[in-house]
Coordinates of C-alpha atoms and ligand atoms in Angstrom, one line a residue:
X1 CA 24.0 -8.7 -46.5
X2 CA 24.8 -12.3 -45.1
X3 CA 21.7 -13.3 -47.0
X4 CA 23.0 -12.0 -50.4
X5 CA 26.4 -13.3 -49.4
X6 CA 25.1 -16.7 -48.9
X7 CA 23.4 -17.1 -52.1
X8 CA 26.8 -16.0 -54.1
X9 CA 29.9 -16.9 -52.4
X10 CA 29.3 -20.8 -53.1
X11 CA 29.0 -20.4 -56.7
X12 CA 31.6 -21.6 -59.2
X13 CA 33.2 -18.1 -59.8
X14 CA 35.7 -17.4 -62.3
X15 CA 36.5 -14.0 -64.5
X16 CA 34.2 -15.7 -67.2
X17 CA 32.2 -18.7 -66.3
X18 CA 28.3 -19.7 -66.2
X19 CA 28.0 -19.5 -62.3
X20 CA 29.6 -15.7 -62.5
X21 CA 27.1 -14.9 -65.1
X22 CA 24.2 -16.3 -62.4
X23 CA 26.1 -14.3 -59.8
X24 CA 25.5 -11.0 -62.3
X25 CA 21.7 -11.8 -62.5
X26 CA 21.4 -12.2 -58.7
X27 CA 23.0 -8.7 -58.0
X28 CA 21.1 -7.1 -61.0
X29 CA 17.9 -8.1 -58.9
X30 CA 19.5 -6.1 -55.9
X31 CA 20.3 -3.1 -57.6
X32 CA 19.9 -2.2 -60.9
X33 CA 23.2 -2.2 -62.4
X34 CA 24.2 -1.6 -66.1
X35 CA 26.2 -4.7 -67.1
X36 CA 28.8 -4.0 -69.6
X37 CA 30.0 -7.1 -71.5
X38 CA 33.6 -7.9 -73.0
X39 CA 34.0 -10.8 -75.6
X40 CA 36.6 -13.6 -74.8
X41 CA 39.7 -12.8 -76.6
X42 CA 39.6 -9.3 -76.3
X43 CA 43.1 -8.0 -75.6
X44 CA 44.2 -4.8 -73.9
X45 CA 47.9 -3.7 -72.8
X46 CA 48.5 -7.4 -72.8
X47 CA 45.5 -8.3 -70.8
X48 CA 43.1 -11.0 -72.2
X49 CA 39.5 -11.7 -71.5
X50 CA 39.4 -15.4 -70.9
X51 CA 36.9 -17.7 -72.5
X52 CA 34.0 -18.9 -70.4
X53 CA 35.4 -21.8 -68.3
X54 CA 33.6 -24.6 -66.4
X55 CA 34.9 -27.6 -64.7
X56 CA 32.5 -30.9 -65.4
X57 CA 34.4 -33.9 -63.9
X58 CA 37.6 -34.2 -61.8
X59 CA 38.5 -37.5 -60.7
X60 CA 41.8 -39.2 -59.6
X61 CA 41.8 -42.9 -59.0
X62 CA 44.2 -45.5 -58.2
X63 CA 43.6 -49.1 -59.3
X64 CA 40.0 -48.3 -60.3
X65 CA 39.1 -46.6 -57.0
X66 CA 38.2 -43.0 -57.0
X67 CA 40.5 -41.3 -54.2
X68 CA 39.7 -37.7 -54.8
X69 CA 36.8 -35.9 -56.4
X70 CA 37.4 -32.2 -57.4
X71 CA 33.9 -31.4 -57.9
X72 CA 33.0 -31.6 -54.4
X73 CA 34.0 -27.8 -53.7
X74 CA 34.4 -25.2 -55.9
X75 CA 38.1 -24.6 -55.3
X76 CA 38.8 -28.5 -56.0
X77 CA 39.7 -27.8 -59.8
X78 CA 42.3 -25.1 -60.4
X79 CA 40.6 -22.1 -62.0
X80 CA 41.0 -22.3 -65.8
X81 CA 42.6 -26.2 -65.7
X82 CA 42.6 -27.9 -69.0
X83 CA 40.7 -31.5 -69.7
X84 CA 43.0 -34.4 -68.9
X85 CA 42.7 -37.8 -69.3
X86 CA 45.6 -40.5 -68.5
X87 CA 47.7 -42.6 -66.3
X88 CA 50.5 -40.7 -64.4
X89 CA 53.2 -41.4 -62.2
X90 CA 53.1 -40.0 -58.7
X91 CA 55.6 -37.3 -59.4
X92 CA 53.8 -36.2 -62.6
X93 CA 50.5 -35.7 -60.4
X94 CA 52.3 -34.4 -57.7
X95 CA 53.3 -31.5 -60.2
X96 CA 49.6 -30.8 -60.9
X97 CA 48.4 -30.5 -57.2
X98 CA 48.4 -27.2 -55.4
X99 CA 48.0 -27.1 -51.8
X100 CA 47.6 -24.4 -49.2
X101 CA 50.8 -23.0 -47.5
X102 CA 49.6 -22.9 -44.2
X103 CA 46.2 -24.8 -43.8
X104 CA 47.3 -28.3 -44.2
X105 CA 43.5 -29.8 -44.1
X106 CA 42.1 -26.8 -46.5
X107 CA 42.0 -26.3 -50.1
X108 CA 43.8 -23.5 -51.5
X109 CA 42.3 -21.0 -54.0
X110 CA 44.6 -21.2 -57.1
X111 CA 44.1 -18.2 -59.9
X112 CA 47.2 -18.0 -61.8
X113 CA 45.9 -19.7 -65.2
X114 CA 42.8 -16.4 -64.9
X115 CA 45.7 -14.2 -65.8
X116 CA 47.9 -16.2 -68.2
X117 CA 45.5 -18.0 -70.9
X118 CA 48.9 -18.9 -72.5
X119 CA 49.8 -21.1 -69.9
X120 CA 47.5 -24.1 -70.8
X121 CA 47.7 -26.7 -68.1
X122 CA 45.8 -29.0 -65.6
X123 CA 45.4 -28.9 -62.2
X124 CA 43.8 -29.9 -59.1
X125 CA 43.8 -28.1 -55.4
X126 CA 44.0 -30.8 -52.5
X127 CA 44.5 -30.6 -48.8
X128 CA 48.3 -30.9 -47.7
X129 CA 47.6 -33.9 -45.9
X130 CA 46.0 -35.5 -48.6
X131 CA 49.1 -34.8 -50.8
X132 CA 51.4 -36.2 -48.1
X133 CA 49.8 -39.2 -48.2
X134 CA 50.1 -40.2 -51.7
X135 CA 52.0 -43.3 -52.1
X136 CA 54.5 -44.2 -55.1
X137 CA 52.5 -45.7 -58.0
X138 CA 50.3 -45.2 -61.1
X139 CA 47.1 -42.7 -60.9
X140 CA 44.4 -42.6 -63.4
X141 CA 43.4 -38.7 -63.8
X142 CA 40.2 -37.7 -65.6
X143 CA 39.5 -33.9 -65.7
X144 CA 37.0 -32.7 -67.8
X145 CA 36.6 -28.9 -68.1
X146 CA 35.2 -26.7 -71.3
X147 CA 36.4 -23.4 -72.7
X148 CA 33.5 -21.5 -74.8
X149 CA 33.5 -18.2 -76.2
X150 CA 31.4 -15.7 -73.6
X151 CA 31.7 -12.4 -72.3
X152 CA 33.3 -11.0 -69.0
X153 CA 30.8 -9.1 -67.3
X154 CA 31.1 -5.8 -65.1
X155 CA 28.4 -4.4 -62.9
X156 CA 28.2 -0.9 -62.9
X157 CA 25.7 1.3 -60.9
X158 CA 25.8 5.2 -61.1
X159 CA 24.1 7.4 -58.3
X160 CA 24.2 10.9 -59.7
X161 CA 25.0 13.7 -57.5
X162 CA 25.2 17.4 -57.9
X163 CA 28.9 17.0 -59.3
X164 CA 30.0 14.9 -62.1
X165 CA 33.1 13.9 -60.0
X166 CA 32.5 10.5 -58.9
X167 CA 33.6 8.3 -56.1
X168 CA 34.2 4.6 -56.9
X169 CA 33.6 1.8 -54.6
X170 CA 34.9 -1.4 -56.4
X171 CA 34.8 -5.1 -55.4
X172 CA 35.7 -8.2 -57.1
X173 CA 33.5 -11.0 -57.7
X174 CA 35.8 -13.5 -59.5
X175 CA 37.4 -16.0 -56.7
X176 CA 35.1 -19.3 -56.4
X177 CA 33.8 -20.5 -53.0
X178 CA 35.4 -17.3 -51.0
X179 CA 33.0 -15.6 -48.5
X180 CA 35.3 -12.8 -47.3
X181 CA 37.5 -12.5 -50.5
X182 CA 35.5 -11.1 -51.9
X183 CA 31.5 -11.2 -51.7
X184 CA 31.9 -9.7 -48.6
X185 CA 33.1 -6.3 -50.2
X186 CA 30.4 -6.9 -52.7
X187 CA 27.6 -6.8 -50.4
X188 CA 29.0 -3.6 -48.3
X189 CA 29.4 -1.7 -51.6
X190 CA 25.6 -2.6 -52.6
X191 CA 24.4 -1.7 -48.8
X192 CA 26.5 1.6 -49.1
X193 CA 24.8 2.5 -52.5
X194 CA 21.5 1.8 -51.3
X195 CA 21.8 4.1 -48.5
X196 CA 23.4 6.6 -50.7
X197 CA 20.5 6.5 -52.9
X198 CA 17.9 6.7 -50.2
X199 CA 19.6 10.5 -49.4
X200 CA 17.8 13.5 -50.9
X201 CA 20.9 15.2 -51.9
X202 CA 24.5 14.0 -52.8
X203 CA 27.3 16.4 -53.6
X204 CA 29.3 14.0 -55.4
X205 CA 28.2 11.0 -58.0
X206 CA 29.0 7.6 -56.6
X207 CA 29.4 4.3 -58.9
X208 CA 29.9 0.8 -57.5
X209 CA 31.7 -1.3 -59.9
X210 CA 31.9 -5.2 -59.1
X211 CA 34.0 -7.1 -61.7
X212 CA 36.8 -9.8 -61.9
X213 CA 39.9 -8.8 -60.0
X214 CA 42.2 -6.7 -62.6
X215 CA 40.9 -8.2 -65.9
X216 CA 37.4 -6.5 -65.0
X217 CA 38.5 -3.1 -64.2
X218 CA 41.0 -2.8 -67.0
X219 CA 38.4 -3.4 -69.7
X220 CA 35.9 -1.5 -68.1
X221 CA 38.4 1.5 -67.9
X222 CA 39.4 0.9 -71.3
X223 CA 36.0 0.9 -72.9
X224 CA 34.8 4.0 -71.3
X225 CA 35.0 7.4 -72.8
X226 CA 37.8 9.6 -71.8
X227 CA 35.2 12.4 -70.4
X228 CA 33.6 9.9 -68.1
X229 CA 36.9 8.5 -66.5
X230 CA 37.9 12.0 -66.2
X231 CA 35.1 12.7 -63.5
X232 CA 36.5 9.7 -61.4
X233 CA 38.0 11.6 -58.5
X234 CA 38.8 8.8 -55.8
X235 CA 38.3 4.9 -55.4
X236 CA 37.8 2.7 -52.7
X237 CA 38.6 -0.9 -52.8
X238 CA 36.4 -2.8 -50.5
X239 CA 37.2 -6.6 -49.6
X240 CA 37.5 -9.0 -46.4
X241 CA 35.1 -7.1 -44.3
X242 CA 32.9 -9.6 -42.8
X243 CA 35.8 -11.6 -40.8
X244 CA 36.3 -10.6 -36.8
X245 CA 39.2 -8.3 -36.9
X246 CA 40.2 -4.6 -36.9
X247 CA 40.0 -2.3 -39.8
X248 CA 43.1 -2.2 -42.4
X249 CA 43.5 1.0 -44.2
X250 CA 45.7 0.7 -47.1
X251 CA 46.6 4.3 -48.5
X252 CA 46.8 5.1 -52.4
X253 CA 49.8 5.6 -54.3
X254 CA 50.5 9.2 -52.7
X255 CA 49.0 8.5 -49.2
X256 CA 47.9 12.2 -49.2
X257 CA 44.8 12.6 -51.2
X258 CA 41.6 13.7 -49.7
X259 CA 40.2 10.3 -49.5
X260 CA 43.1 8.9 -47.5
X261 CA 43.0 12.0 -45.2
X262 CA 39.1 11.5 -44.7
X263 CA 39.6 7.9 -44.2
X264 CA 42.6 8.3 -41.7
X265 CA 40.1 10.8 -39.8
X266 CA 37.0 8.6 -39.8
X267 CA 38.9 5.5 -38.7
X268 CA 41.2 7.1 -36.1
X269 CA 38.0 8.7 -34.0
X270 CA 35.4 5.7 -34.6
X271 CA 37.8 2.6 -35.1
X272 CA 40.8 3.6 -33.4
X273 CA 42.2 0.1 -33.4
X274 CA 42.5 0.2 -37.1
X275 CA 45.9 -0.1 -38.6
X276 CA 47.4 1.4 -41.9
X277 CA 49.9 0.9 -44.4
X278 CA 51.4 2.1 -47.6
X279 CA 50.1 1.3 -50.9
X280 CA 50.1 -2.3 -51.8
X281 CA 51.5 -3.1 -48.3
X282 CA 48.4 -4.7 -47.0
X283 CA 46.4 -6.1 -49.8
X284 CA 47.1 -6.4 -53.7
X285 CA 43.7 -5.8 -55.9
X286 CA 42.5 -3.2 -58.3
X287 CA 44.0 -0.3 -56.9
X288 CA 46.6 -0.7 -59.6
X289 CA 44.2 -0.6 -62.2
X290 CA 42.9 2.8 -60.6
X291 CA 46.1 4.3 -60.2
X292 CA 47.6 3.2 -63.4
X293 CA 49.0 6.3 -65.7
X294 CA 46.6 8.3 -67.2
X295 CA 43.9 7.8 -65.1
X296 CA 45.9 8.4 -61.7
X297 CA 42.7 7.9 -59.4
X298 CA 43.7 7.6 -55.8
X299 CA 42.6 3.9 -54.6
X300 CA 42.5 3.3 -50.8
X301 CA 41.6 -0.1 -49.7
X302 CA 39.4 -0.9 -46.6
X303 CA 39.8 -4.7 -45.4
X304 CA 40.0 -6.5 -42.1
X305 CA 43.3 -8.1 -43.5
X306 CA 44.9 -10.4 -42.6
X307 CA 43.2 -13.4 -41.7
X308 CA 43.9 -17.0 -41.5
X309 CA 41.1 -18.5 -43.5
X310 CA 42.6 -16.4 -46.7
X311 CA 42.4 -17.9 -50.1
X312 CA 41.2 -21.5 -48.7
X313 CA 37.9 -23.2 -48.3
X314 CA 37.6 -22.1 -45.0
X315 CA 37.0 -18.6 -46.2
X316 CA 33.1 -19.1 -45.9
X317 CA 30.0 -17.8 -44.3
X318 CA 31.3 -19.3 -40.7
X319 CA 33.8 -16.5 -40.6
X320 CA 31.6 -13.6 -41.6
X321 CA 29.0 -11.9 -39.1
X322 CA 26.6 -9.2 -40.1
X323 CA 27.7 -7.2 -37.4
X324 CA 31.1 -6.6 -39.0
X325 CA 29.7 -5.9 -42.3
X326 CA 27.4 -3.4 -41.2
X327 CA 30.5 -1.7 -38.9
X328 CA 32.1 -1.8 -42.6
X329 CA 29.1 0.1 -44.2
X330 CA 29.3 2.9 -41.4
X331 CA 32.9 3.1 -42.2
X332 CA 32.6 3.6 -45.8
X333 CA 29.6 6.2 -45.4
X334 CA 31.6 7.8 -42.5
X335 CA 34.8 8.6 -44.7
X336 CA 32.1 9.3 -47.6
X337 CA 30.5 12.0 -45.1
X338 CA 33.5 13.8 -44.8
X339 CA 34.4 14.1 -48.3
X340 CA 30.5 15.2 -48.8
X341 CA 30.5 17.9 -46.2
X342 CA 34.4 19.3 -46.5
X343 CA 34.3 22.8 -47.1
X344 CA 36.5 26.1 -47.8
X345 CA 35.7 28.9 -45.9
X346 CA 34.7 32.6 -46.8
X347 CA 34.9 35.2 -44.0
X348 CA 32.3 37.7 -43.7
X349 CA 33.7 40.0 -41.1
X350 CA 37.1 41.8 -40.4
X351 CA 39.0 42.0 -37.1
X352 CA 38.5 40.2 -33.8
X353 CA 35.2 38.8 -33.0
X354 CA 33.9 38.8 -29.4
X355 CA 33.1 35.1 -29.3
X356 CA 31.6 35.2 -26.1
X357 CA 29.0 37.7 -26.6
X358 CA 25.5 35.7 -26.4
X359 CA 24.7 36.7 -29.6
X360 CA 27.4 34.3 -30.9
X361 CA 27.9 32.1 -27.9
X362 CA 31.2 30.4 -29.7
X363 CA 33.9 30.9 -27.3
X364 CA 35.7 28.0 -25.5
X365 CA 37.4 28.7 -22.6
X366 CA 40.4 26.9 -21.0
X367 CA 39.8 27.7 -17.5
X368 CA 36.4 27.9 -15.6
X369 CA 36.9 31.2 -13.9
X370 CA 34.5 30.6 -11.1
X371 CA 36.3 27.6 -9.8
X372 CA 39.8 28.2 -11.0
X373 CA 40.3 24.8 -12.3
X374 CA 42.1 23.8 -15.4
X375 CA 40.2 21.8 -18.2
X376 CA 41.3 18.8 -20.1
X377 CA 43.7 18.7 -23.0
X378 CA 40.8 18.3 -25.3
X379 CA 39.4 21.4 -24.3
X380 CA 42.6 23.1 -24.7
X381 CA 42.8 21.9 -28.0
X382 CA 39.6 23.4 -28.8
X383 CA 40.6 26.8 -27.1
X384 CA 43.5 27.0 -29.6
X385 CA 41.3 26.0 -32.4
X386 CA 39.1 28.8 -31.6
X387 CA 42.0 31.6 -31.6
X388 CA 43.4 30.0 -35.2
X389 CA 39.9 29.4 -36.7
X390 CA 39.1 33.3 -38.3
X391 CA 42.5 32.9 -39.9
X392 CA 41.4 29.9 -41.8
X393 CA 38.2 31.7 -43.0
X394 CA 40.7 32.5 -46.3
X395 CA 39.0 30.4 -48.9
X396 CA 41.7 28.1 -49.3
X397 CA 41.9 26.3 -45.9
X398 CA 39.3 23.5 -45.6
X399 CA 37.6 22.0 -42.9
X400 CA 39.4 18.4 -42.9
X401 CA 42.7 20.0 -42.8
X402 CA 42.0 22.0 -39.9
X403 CA 40.6 19.1 -38.1
X404 CA 44.0 17.4 -38.7
X405 CA 46.1 20.2 -38.0
X406 CA 44.5 20.7 -34.6
X407 CA 44.0 16.8 -34.1
X408 CA 40.4 16.7 -33.3
X409 CA 37.3 15.0 -34.6
X410 CA 36.1 16.1 -38.1
X411 CA 32.8 15.8 -37.1
X412 CA 33.1 18.1 -34.0
X413 CA 35.0 20.5 -36.0
X414 CA 32.8 20.5 -38.7
X415 CA 29.8 21.0 -36.2
X416 CA 31.7 24.0 -34.7
X417 CA 32.2 25.8 -37.6
X418 CA 28.6 25.2 -38.8
X419 CA 27.9 27.5 -35.8
X420 CA 29.8 30.4 -37.5
X421 CA 28.1 29.7 -40.6
X422 CA 24.5 30.0 -38.8
X423 CA 25.7 33.2 -36.9
X424 CA 26.4 34.8 -40.5
X425 CA 30.3 35.0 -39.9
X426 CA 31.4 32.4 -42.5
X427 CA 30.1 30.9 -45.5
X428 CA 31.0 27.4 -47.1
X429 CA 32.4 27.0 -50.7
X430 CA 33.3 23.8 -52.4
X431 CA 36.2 22.1 -50.9
X432 CA 37.7 21.7 -54.9
X433 CA 40.5 19.1 -55.6
X434 CA 43.5 18.5 -53.5
X435 CA 46.7 19.3 -55.0
X436 CA 48.0 16.1 -53.7
X437 CA 45.6 13.6 -55.1
X438 CA 48.1 13.0 -57.9
X439 CA 51.6 12.0 -57.5
Ligands
ZN1 ZN1 41.9 -13.1 -53.2

C-alpha cells in the first residue's frame, strides 16, 4: 500500500488534470477499473465538470529577484488559479496569497476554485511565515496556467456477489500532494477489494469508486441507470487512514442503518479506543452525495481524523505507516464480515431444549456447581443470552441485533448460534434490509 501511495500522492492532482489522468493510469494497473469519463462543461444540479487544469509557471519577484516559486510543491499554486502577469502592490498581492490557519511554516491546500469555475481568479499558497515577512512595495507576479477541455475520470471496480445489492467503498483522488487525504483511503479501498476478490464466495456485490471529491460521485451517480443505483445498499467513505491516531467513525445520516451498527460492533470489540460522532460532525466528504434524496444510500465514514497536518504540505508519506493502513484494511473487512454473515434465524423445534445434554452441549452456566464460585459478568451475559436465544429464532430477529442487545461481541455470538445450526436446531435466513436504513 505504501508503495502505491508514494507513486500517487506527490502528483499535481485536481478534479481534472494531466496528473490525475496519470494517477488513473497507475491505478488501472493495480485493479482493472472501469473508467467513466465526464467531459468538461457538463452540468448537473449546478455542479460543473471543470476543465483540465495545469500550472506551468508561478513566480513572485521583487526588483527582478525571484522571492517565491509556486512550482516547487504541488500546493504552491491554488488549484484552478488563472494566469496572471503584472506588477502589484503588497496589498493586492496579499489578497491573492493563501496560508495555513494553524501551521505557520506550511503550505495550505486550496480547493475553492475547483467547485466554483465561475469564480475566476489567481492565487498562490505560501507559508504564513513568508506572508508575514513581505514588506511594502511593488511585486512582479507571473503565473502561467492552462485550462483545456478534458474529461473527469471516475474509477469504478465492480466485484459481483450472490446478491446484486452492493456495498460501495469510496475515496477521493483530487487533493494535490496530500498522502493521508486521501490517497491513504484509495490504497486501503483497493487492498480491501483485492482481499474480497480472493474469496470464493461473497453474499453482497462490492464496488470501489475512486473519484474527485463531490464532483466525481455526483456525475457518477447521475450517469448510472436507476436500476443500477437501486442496488446500492450501503457506502463507506475511507480517508485519512494512515496516520498515527485512533479510528474515527462518522455515522450515516440516520446513524441506525445496518452498516452503522456493524461498524460500531466491529470497532467496539476490536478497536475500543475509537470515537464516533453523528453525520458530518467529523469529516465532510461525499457522504452527502450518496445520502442525497433519490439515492438515500446510508454512508458512514471511517478515518483517523483529526490530525495536525491536515490540508498542508506536511500531509506526506512521513506521517503514514503501513501498519495503520493494514489495521484499516482489517477494520473495513471486519465491518463487511458482519454484514456478510448476519442472518435471521428459523427455529426447528418447539418447547424448551435441554442444552446441557451432550448431544447439544450448548449450555452456559453462571455457577460452577463443583466449586460454588460465581463466574464473570461476561459469563452471566452469555447465560442470559442462552435463556433468551430460542425466542429470537423467530425469522425476524437477526444476529447483529442480538449481539447489540446483549452487549456481546458479534463474532462470538455468531459462533455460538452457528453451533445451534450445526445441531439442526435452527437455520439461517438472509438478514434482509433494515427498516432504519432510510431516514
Ligand atoms: Zn480534504
